[in-house]
GROMACS .gro file of C-alpha atoms in nm:
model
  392
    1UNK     CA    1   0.000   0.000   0.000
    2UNK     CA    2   0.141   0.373  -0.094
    3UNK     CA    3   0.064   0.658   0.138
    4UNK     CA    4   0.171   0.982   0.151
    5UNK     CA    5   0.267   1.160   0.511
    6UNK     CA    6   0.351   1.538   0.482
    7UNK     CA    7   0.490   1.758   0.817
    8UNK     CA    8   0.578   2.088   0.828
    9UNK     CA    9   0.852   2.251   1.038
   10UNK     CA   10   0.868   2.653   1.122
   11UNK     CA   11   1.185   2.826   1.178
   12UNK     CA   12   1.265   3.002   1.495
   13UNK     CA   13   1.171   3.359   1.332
   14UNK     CA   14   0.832   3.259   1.291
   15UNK     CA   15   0.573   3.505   1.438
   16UNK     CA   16   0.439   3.132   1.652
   17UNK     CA   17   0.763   3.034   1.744
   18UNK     CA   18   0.857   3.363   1.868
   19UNK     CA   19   0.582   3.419   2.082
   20UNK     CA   20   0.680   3.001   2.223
   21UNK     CA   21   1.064   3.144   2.270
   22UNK     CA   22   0.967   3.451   2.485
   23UNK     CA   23   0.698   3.226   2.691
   24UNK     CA   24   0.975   2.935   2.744
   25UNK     CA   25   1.241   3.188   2.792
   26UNK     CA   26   1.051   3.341   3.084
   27UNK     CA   27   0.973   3.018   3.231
   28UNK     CA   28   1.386   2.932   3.229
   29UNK     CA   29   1.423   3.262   3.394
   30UNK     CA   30   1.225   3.178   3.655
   31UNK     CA   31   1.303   2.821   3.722
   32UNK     CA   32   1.682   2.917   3.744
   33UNK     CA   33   1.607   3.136   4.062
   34UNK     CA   34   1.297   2.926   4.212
   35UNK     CA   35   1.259   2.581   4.098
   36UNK     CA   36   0.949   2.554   4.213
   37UNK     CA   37   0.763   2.831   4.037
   38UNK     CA   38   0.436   2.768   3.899
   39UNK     CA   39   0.361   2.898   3.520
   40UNK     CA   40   0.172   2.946   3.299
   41UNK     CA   41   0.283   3.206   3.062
   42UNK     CA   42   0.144   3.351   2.715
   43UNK     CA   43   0.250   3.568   2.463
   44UNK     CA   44   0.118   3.735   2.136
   45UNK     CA   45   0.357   3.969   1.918
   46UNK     CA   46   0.243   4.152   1.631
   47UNK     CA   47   0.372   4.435   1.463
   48UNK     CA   48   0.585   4.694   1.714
   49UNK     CA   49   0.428   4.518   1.996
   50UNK     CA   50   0.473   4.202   2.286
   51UNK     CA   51   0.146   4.129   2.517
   52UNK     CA   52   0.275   3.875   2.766
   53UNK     CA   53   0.008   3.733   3.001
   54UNK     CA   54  -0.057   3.458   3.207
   55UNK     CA   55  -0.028   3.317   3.555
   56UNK     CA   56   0.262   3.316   3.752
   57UNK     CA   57   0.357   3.195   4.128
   58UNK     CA   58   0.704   3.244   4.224
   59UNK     CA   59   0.960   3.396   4.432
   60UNK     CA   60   1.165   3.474   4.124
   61UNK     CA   61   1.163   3.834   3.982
   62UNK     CA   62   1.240   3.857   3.566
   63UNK     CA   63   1.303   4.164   3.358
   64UNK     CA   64   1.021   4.078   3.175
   65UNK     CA   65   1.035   4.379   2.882
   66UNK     CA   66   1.405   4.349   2.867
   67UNK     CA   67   1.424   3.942   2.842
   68UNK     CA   68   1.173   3.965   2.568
   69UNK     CA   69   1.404   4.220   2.387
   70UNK     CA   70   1.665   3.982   2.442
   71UNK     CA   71   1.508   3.664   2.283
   72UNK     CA   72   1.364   3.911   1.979
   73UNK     CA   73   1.723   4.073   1.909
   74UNK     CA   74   1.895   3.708   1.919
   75UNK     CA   75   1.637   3.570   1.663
   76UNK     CA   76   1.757   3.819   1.437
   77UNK     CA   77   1.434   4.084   1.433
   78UNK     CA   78   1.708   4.390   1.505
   79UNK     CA   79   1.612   4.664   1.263
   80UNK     CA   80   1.266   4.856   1.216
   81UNK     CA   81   1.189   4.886   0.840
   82UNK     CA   82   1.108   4.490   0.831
   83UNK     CA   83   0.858   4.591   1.074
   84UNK     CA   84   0.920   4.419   1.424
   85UNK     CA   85   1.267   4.554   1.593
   86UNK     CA   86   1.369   4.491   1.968
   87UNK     CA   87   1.458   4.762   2.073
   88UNK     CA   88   1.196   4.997   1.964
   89UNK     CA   89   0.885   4.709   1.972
   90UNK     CA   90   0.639   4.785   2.295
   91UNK     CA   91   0.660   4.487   2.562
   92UNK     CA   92   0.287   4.486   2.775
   93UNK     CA   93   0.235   4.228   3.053
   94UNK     CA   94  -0.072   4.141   3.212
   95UNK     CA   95   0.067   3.867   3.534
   96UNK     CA   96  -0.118   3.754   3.806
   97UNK     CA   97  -0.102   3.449   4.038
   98UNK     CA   98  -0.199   3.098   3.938
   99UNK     CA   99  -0.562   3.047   4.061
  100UNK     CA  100  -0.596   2.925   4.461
  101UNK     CA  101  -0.838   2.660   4.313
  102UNK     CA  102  -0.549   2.489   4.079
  103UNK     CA  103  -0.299   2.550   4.334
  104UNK     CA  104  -0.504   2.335   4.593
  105UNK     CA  105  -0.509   2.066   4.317
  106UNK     CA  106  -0.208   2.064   4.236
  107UNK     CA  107  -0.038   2.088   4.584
  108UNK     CA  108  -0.289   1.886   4.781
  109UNK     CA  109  -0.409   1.586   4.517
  110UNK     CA  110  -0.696   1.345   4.545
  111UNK     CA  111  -0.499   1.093   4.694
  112UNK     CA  112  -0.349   1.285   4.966
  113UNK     CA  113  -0.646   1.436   5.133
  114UNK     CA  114  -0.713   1.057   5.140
  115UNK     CA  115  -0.449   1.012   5.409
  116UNK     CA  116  -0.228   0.891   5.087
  117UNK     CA  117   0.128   1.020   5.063
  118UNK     CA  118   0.120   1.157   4.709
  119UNK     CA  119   0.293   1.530   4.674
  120UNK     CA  120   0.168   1.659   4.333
  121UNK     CA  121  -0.128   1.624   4.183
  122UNK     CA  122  -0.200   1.674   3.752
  123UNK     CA  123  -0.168   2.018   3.676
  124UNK     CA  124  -0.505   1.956   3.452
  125UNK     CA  125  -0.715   1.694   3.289
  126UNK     CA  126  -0.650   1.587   2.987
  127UNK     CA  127  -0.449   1.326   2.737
  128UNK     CA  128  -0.089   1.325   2.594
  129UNK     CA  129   0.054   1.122   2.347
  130UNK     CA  130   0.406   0.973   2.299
  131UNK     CA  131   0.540   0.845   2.006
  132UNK     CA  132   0.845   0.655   1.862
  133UNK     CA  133   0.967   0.412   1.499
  134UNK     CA  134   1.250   0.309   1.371
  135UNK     CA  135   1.263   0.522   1.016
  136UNK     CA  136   1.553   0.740   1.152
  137UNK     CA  137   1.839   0.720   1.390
  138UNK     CA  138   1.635   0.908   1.635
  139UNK     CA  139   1.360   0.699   1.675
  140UNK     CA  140   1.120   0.988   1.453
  141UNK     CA  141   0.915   0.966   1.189
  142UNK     CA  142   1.092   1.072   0.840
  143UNK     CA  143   0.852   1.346   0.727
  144UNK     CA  144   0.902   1.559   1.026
  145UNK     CA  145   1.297   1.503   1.086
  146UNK     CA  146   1.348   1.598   0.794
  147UNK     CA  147   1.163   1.898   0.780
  148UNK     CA  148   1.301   2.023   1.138
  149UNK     CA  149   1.674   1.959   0.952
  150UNK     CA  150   1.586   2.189   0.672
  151UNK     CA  151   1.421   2.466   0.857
  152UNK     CA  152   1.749   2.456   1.118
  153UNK     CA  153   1.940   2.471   0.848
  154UNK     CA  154   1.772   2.761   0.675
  155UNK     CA  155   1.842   2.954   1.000
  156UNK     CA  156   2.227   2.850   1.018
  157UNK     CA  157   2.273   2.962   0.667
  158UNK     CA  158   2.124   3.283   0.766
  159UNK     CA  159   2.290   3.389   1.067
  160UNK     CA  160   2.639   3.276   0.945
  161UNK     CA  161   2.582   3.512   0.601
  162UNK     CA  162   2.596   3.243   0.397
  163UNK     CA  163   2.225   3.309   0.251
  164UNK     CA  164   2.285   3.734   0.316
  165UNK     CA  165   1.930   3.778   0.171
  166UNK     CA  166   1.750   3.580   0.403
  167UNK     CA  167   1.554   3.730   0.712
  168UNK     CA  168   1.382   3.511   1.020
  169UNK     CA  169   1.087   3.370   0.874
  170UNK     CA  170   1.060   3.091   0.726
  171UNK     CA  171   0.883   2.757   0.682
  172UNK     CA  172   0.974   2.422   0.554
  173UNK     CA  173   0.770   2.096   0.438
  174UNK     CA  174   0.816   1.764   0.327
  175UNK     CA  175   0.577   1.484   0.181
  176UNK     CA  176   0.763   1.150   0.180
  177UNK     CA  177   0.605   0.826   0.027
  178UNK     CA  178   0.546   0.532   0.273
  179UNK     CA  179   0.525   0.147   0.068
  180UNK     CA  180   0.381  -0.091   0.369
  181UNK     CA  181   0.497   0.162   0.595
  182UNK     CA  182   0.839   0.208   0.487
  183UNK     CA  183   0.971   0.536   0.328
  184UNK     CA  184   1.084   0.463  -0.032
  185UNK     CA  185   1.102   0.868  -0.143
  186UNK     CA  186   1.093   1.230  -0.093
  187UNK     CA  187   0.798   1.321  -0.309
  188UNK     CA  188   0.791   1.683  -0.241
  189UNK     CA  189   1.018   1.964  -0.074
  190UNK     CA  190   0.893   2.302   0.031
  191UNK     CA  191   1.142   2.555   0.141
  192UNK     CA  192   0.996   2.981   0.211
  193UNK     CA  193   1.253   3.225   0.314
  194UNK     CA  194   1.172   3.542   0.386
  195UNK     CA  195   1.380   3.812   0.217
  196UNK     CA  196   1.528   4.110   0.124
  197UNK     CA  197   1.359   4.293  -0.167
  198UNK     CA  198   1.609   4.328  -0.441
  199UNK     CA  199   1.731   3.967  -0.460
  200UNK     CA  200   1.562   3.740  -0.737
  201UNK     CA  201   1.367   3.449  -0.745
  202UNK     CA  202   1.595   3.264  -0.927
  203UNK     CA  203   1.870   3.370  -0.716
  204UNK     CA  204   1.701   3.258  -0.435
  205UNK     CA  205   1.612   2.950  -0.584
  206UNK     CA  206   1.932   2.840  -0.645
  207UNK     CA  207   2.133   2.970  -0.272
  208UNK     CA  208   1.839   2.750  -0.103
  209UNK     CA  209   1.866   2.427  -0.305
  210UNK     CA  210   2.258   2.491  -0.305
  211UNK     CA  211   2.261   2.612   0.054
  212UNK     CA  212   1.964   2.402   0.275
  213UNK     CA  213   1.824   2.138   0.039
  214UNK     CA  214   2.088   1.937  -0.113
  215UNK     CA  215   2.338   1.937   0.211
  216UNK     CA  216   1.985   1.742   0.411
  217UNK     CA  217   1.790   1.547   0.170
  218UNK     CA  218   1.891   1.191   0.191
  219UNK     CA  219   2.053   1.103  -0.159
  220UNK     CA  220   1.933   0.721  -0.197
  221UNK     CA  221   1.516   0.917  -0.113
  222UNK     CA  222   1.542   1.212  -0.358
  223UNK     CA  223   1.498   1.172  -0.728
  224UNK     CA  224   1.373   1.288  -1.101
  225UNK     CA  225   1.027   1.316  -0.966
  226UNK     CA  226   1.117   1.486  -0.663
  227UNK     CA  227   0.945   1.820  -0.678
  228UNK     CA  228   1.153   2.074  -0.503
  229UNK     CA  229   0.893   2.429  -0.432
  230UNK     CA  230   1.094   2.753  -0.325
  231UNK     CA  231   0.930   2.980  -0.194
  232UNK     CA  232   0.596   2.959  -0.431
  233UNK     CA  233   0.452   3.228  -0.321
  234UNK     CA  234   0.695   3.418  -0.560
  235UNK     CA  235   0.774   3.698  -0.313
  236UNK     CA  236   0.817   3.688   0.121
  237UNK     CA  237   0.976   4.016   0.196
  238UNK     CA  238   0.704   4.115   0.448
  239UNK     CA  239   0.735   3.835   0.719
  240UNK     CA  240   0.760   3.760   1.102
  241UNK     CA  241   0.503   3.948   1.321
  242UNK     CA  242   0.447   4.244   1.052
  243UNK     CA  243   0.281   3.999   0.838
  244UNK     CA  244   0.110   3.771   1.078
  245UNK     CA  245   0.021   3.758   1.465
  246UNK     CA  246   0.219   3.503   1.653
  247UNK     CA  247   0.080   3.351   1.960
  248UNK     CA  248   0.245   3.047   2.204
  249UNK     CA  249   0.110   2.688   2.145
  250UNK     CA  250   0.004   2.721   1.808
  251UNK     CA  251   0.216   2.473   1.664
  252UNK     CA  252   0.181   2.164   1.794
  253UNK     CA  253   0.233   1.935   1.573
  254UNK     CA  254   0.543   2.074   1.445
  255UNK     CA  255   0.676   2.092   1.807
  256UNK     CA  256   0.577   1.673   1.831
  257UNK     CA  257   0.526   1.404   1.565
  258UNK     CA  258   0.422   1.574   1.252
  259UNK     CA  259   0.093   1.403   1.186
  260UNK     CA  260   0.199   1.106   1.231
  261UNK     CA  261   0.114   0.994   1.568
  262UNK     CA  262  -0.198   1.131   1.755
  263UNK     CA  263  -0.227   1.390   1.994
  264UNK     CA  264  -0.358   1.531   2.280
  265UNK     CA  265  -0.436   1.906   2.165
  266UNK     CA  266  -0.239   2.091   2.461
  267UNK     CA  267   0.032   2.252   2.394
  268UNK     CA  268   0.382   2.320   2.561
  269UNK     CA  269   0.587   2.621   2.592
  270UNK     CA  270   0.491   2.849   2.912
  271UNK     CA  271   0.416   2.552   3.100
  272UNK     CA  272   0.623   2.468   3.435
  273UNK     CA  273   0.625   2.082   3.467
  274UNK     CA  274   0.362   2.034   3.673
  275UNK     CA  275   0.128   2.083   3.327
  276UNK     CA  276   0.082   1.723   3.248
  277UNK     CA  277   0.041   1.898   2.884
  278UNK     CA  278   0.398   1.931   2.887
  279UNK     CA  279   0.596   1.646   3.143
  280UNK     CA  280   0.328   1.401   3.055
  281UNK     CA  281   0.398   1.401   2.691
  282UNK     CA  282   0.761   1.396   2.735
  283UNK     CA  283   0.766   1.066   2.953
  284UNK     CA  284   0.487   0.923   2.740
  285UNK     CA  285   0.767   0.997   2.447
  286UNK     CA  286   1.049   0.873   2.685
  287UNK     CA  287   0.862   0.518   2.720
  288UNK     CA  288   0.782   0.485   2.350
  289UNK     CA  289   1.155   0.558   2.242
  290UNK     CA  290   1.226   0.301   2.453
  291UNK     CA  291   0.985   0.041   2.359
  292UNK     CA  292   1.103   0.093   1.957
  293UNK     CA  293   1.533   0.114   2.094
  294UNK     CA  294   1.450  -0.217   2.307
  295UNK     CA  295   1.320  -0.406   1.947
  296UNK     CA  296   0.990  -0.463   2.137
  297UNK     CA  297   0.829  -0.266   1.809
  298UNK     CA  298   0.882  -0.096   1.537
  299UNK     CA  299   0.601   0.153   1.607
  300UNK     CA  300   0.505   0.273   1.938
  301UNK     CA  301   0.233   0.556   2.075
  302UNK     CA  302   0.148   0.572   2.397
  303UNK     CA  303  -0.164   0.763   2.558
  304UNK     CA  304  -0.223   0.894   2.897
  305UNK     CA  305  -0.498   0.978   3.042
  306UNK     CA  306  -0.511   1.253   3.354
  307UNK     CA  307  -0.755   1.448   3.584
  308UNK     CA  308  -0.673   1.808   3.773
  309UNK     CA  309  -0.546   1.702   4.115
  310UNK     CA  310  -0.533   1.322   4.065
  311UNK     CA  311  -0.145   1.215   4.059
  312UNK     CA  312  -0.198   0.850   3.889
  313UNK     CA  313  -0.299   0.831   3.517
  314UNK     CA  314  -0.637   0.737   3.464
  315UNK     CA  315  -0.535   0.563   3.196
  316UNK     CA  316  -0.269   0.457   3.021
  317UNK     CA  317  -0.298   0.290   2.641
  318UNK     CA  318  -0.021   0.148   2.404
  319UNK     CA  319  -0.046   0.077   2.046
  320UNK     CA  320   0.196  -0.114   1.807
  321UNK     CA  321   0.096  -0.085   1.528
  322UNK     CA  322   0.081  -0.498   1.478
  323UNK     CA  323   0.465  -0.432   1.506
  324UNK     CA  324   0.500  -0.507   1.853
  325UNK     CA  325   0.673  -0.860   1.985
  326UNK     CA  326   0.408  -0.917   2.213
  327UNK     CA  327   0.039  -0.847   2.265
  328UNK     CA  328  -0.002  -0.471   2.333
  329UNK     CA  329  -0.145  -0.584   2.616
  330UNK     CA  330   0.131  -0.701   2.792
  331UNK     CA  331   0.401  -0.501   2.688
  332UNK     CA  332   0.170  -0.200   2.850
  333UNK     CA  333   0.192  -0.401   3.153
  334UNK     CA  334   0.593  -0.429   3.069
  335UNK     CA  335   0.586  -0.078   3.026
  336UNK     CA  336   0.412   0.018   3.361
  337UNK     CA  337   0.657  -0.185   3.561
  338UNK     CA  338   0.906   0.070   3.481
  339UNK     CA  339   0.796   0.422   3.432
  340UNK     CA  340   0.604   0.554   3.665
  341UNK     CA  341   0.390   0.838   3.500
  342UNK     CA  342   0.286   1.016   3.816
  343UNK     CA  343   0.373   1.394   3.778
  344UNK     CA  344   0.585   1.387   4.050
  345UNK     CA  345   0.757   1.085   3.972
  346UNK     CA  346   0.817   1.244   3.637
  347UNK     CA  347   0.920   1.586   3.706
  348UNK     CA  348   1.197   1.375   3.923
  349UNK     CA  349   1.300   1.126   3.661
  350UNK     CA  350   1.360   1.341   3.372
  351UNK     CA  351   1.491   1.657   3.600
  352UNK     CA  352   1.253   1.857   3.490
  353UNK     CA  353   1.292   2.173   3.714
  354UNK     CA  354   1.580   2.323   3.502
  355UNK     CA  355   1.606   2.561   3.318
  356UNK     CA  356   1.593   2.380   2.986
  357UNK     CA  357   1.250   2.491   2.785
  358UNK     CA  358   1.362   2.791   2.531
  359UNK     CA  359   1.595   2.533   2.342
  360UNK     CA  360   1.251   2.327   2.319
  361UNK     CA  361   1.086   2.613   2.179
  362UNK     CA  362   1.199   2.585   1.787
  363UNK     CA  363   1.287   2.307   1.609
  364UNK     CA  364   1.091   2.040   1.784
  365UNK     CA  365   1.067   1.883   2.132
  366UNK     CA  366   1.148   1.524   2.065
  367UNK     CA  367   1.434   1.374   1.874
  368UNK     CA  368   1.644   1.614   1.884
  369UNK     CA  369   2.063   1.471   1.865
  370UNK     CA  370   2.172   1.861   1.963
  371UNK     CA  371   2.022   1.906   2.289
  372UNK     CA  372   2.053   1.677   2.610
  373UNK     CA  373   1.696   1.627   2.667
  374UNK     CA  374   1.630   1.385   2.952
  375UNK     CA  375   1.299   1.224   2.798
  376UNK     CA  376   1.583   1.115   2.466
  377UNK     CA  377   1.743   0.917   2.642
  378UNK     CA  378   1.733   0.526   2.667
  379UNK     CA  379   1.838   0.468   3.037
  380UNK     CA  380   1.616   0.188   3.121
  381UNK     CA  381   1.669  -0.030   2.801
  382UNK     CA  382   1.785  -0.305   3.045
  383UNK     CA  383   1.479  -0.242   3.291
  384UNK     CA  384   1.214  -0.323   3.017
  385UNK     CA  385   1.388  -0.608   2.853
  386UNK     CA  386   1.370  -0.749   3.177
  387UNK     CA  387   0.997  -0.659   3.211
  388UNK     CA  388   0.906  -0.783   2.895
  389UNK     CA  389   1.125  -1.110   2.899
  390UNK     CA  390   0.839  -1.221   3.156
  391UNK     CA  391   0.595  -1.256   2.893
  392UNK     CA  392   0.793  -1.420   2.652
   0.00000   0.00000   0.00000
């Protein structure tokens, strides 16, 4: 059977990805003075102006307006006539407390005012998804490696000078053809830069497929009938927040799977790790990367199911795809034995109280080989094989 799976990827001066940058770098500011801050933190930027808002609980104190001009200038949005500069752009907040009624949740779960011993209770209902194969090195699926690669690349190539007409935004896709589920080609490439005005289309044409496409494209995948689409628009000079509002978590499927694994509809970046939204989804993606790296399966997705103030899972689902060595049954039984997807139980696994979110914010969460995220790696591979050797 042939099917066709398409992802996108954005690059970091997109108007959405800016807004995620400035809501995760607030929340690193924060957790690198009080750990234990609770937040929830939002941001919208259109043209000449930042509205940060949210809910905050912390004994931390952040420069808000200048740490936004910070994050804005280091993107690369530095001078006015493109429409959105840092150091003439209007910063607003709008900050208050997180809600007494979440805190209690939170603080005092379901099972504690039980006389149980639990400490942290789900931040907020909901379900998360986790997902892992074995079509790349990094346990992701093509489409959406691949189209994170180009779109990092696109910004590299920019900020070094090598591609002196390119400005922040951009966007990147890639449709790869799947015969009984393995990738046989790269059926389409899209690459949009924005740019400077006097440059040509054909110039730019060239520099990107010179510059981006050819150095990331698998050889053996890309072909005659590869159709390779620069920016088809035909022109992209008015970009980042002039041209369209950004807001935080409106990406999400470029910051996870790429549309090719469910998920749960909440997003990430603001979020302190007691949102399930956020530490939920990265151990669900932790246990599925180590289901596919233990040769249990070749494709894994794991759901989890939560309630506000309740620390265990309500539920807890895997799915193999009829890939999996065992019944899916029993390897979520496998599974269970050892990760633990309790928030607090998370939050201490995977160390999640650092300061580590703004590098999340662009370029995807999961699979990523240049940043030491905790829920990448495979340190239990010898704790499941042992949990799933009892079933065998």
């Amino acid at each position: 059977m042939t099917v066709l799976l398409t992802s996108e990827s954005v690059t970091e001066g997109h108007p959405d990805k800016i807004a995620d940058q400035i809501s995760d770098g607030i929340l690193d500011a924060l957790l690198s003075q009080d750990p234990l801050s609770r937040v929830a933190c939002e941001t919208l930027v259109t043209t000449g102006l930042v509205l940060v808002s949210g809910e905050i609980t912390t004994d931390a104190y952040v420069d808000v307006p200048r740490l936004c001009r910070e994050i804005i200038a280091e993107i690369g949005y530095t001078r006015a006539k493109y429409g959105f500069d840092a150091d003439t752009c209007a910063v607003l907040t709008t900050i208050r407390d997180q809600s007494q009624d979440i805190a209690l949740g939170v603080g005092r779960p379901v099972e504690a005012r039980a006389g149980g011993q639990e400490s942290l209770g789900a931040g907020d209902q909901g379900m998360v998804v986790g997902f892992a194969c074995d079509e790349t090195p990094e346990l992701m699926p093509l489409p959406i490696s691949l189209a994170h690669r180009l779109a990092a690349r696109l910004a590299e190539v920019r900020k070094d000078r090598r591609l002196p007409f390119a400005l922040p935004d951009g966007k990147t896709q890639v449709t790869v053809r799947y015969q009984d589920g393995r990738p046989e080609a790269v059926e389409t490439v899209v690459v949009s830069t924005q740019h400077t005005p006097e440059v040509s289309n054909e110039e730019i044409r060239a520099e990107i497929c010179r510059q981006v496409i050819d150095p990331v494209l698998p050889a053996e995948l890309v072909g005659a009938n590869t159709r390779i689409l620069v920016n088809p628009s035909g022109r992209f000079v008015l970009g980042g927040p002039h041209a369209d509002t950004g807001l935080t978590g409106r990406k999400i499927i470029v910051d996870t799977y790429g549309g090719a694994a469910h998920h749960g509809g909440g997003a990430f970046s603001g979020k302190d790790p007691t949102k399930v939204d956020r530490s939920g989804a990265y151990a669900a993606r932790w246990a599925a990367k180590h289901v596919v790296a233990a040769g249990l399966a070749s494709r894994c997705e794991i759901q989890i199911a939560y309630a506000i103030g309740v620390a265990h899972p309500l539920a807890v689902e895997i799915e193999t795809f009829g890939t999996g060595v065992l019944p899916d049954r029993q390897l979520g039984e496998a599974v269970l034995r050892v990760f633990d997807f309790r928030p607090a139980a998370i939050i201490e696994a995977l160390d999640l109280r650092r300061p580590i979110y703004r590098q999340t914010a662009s370029y995807g969460h999961f699979g990523r080989p240049d940043a030491d995220f905790s829920w990448e790696r495979l340190d239990r591979l010898q704790d499941l094989e042992k949990a799933a050797a009892v079933y065998r």
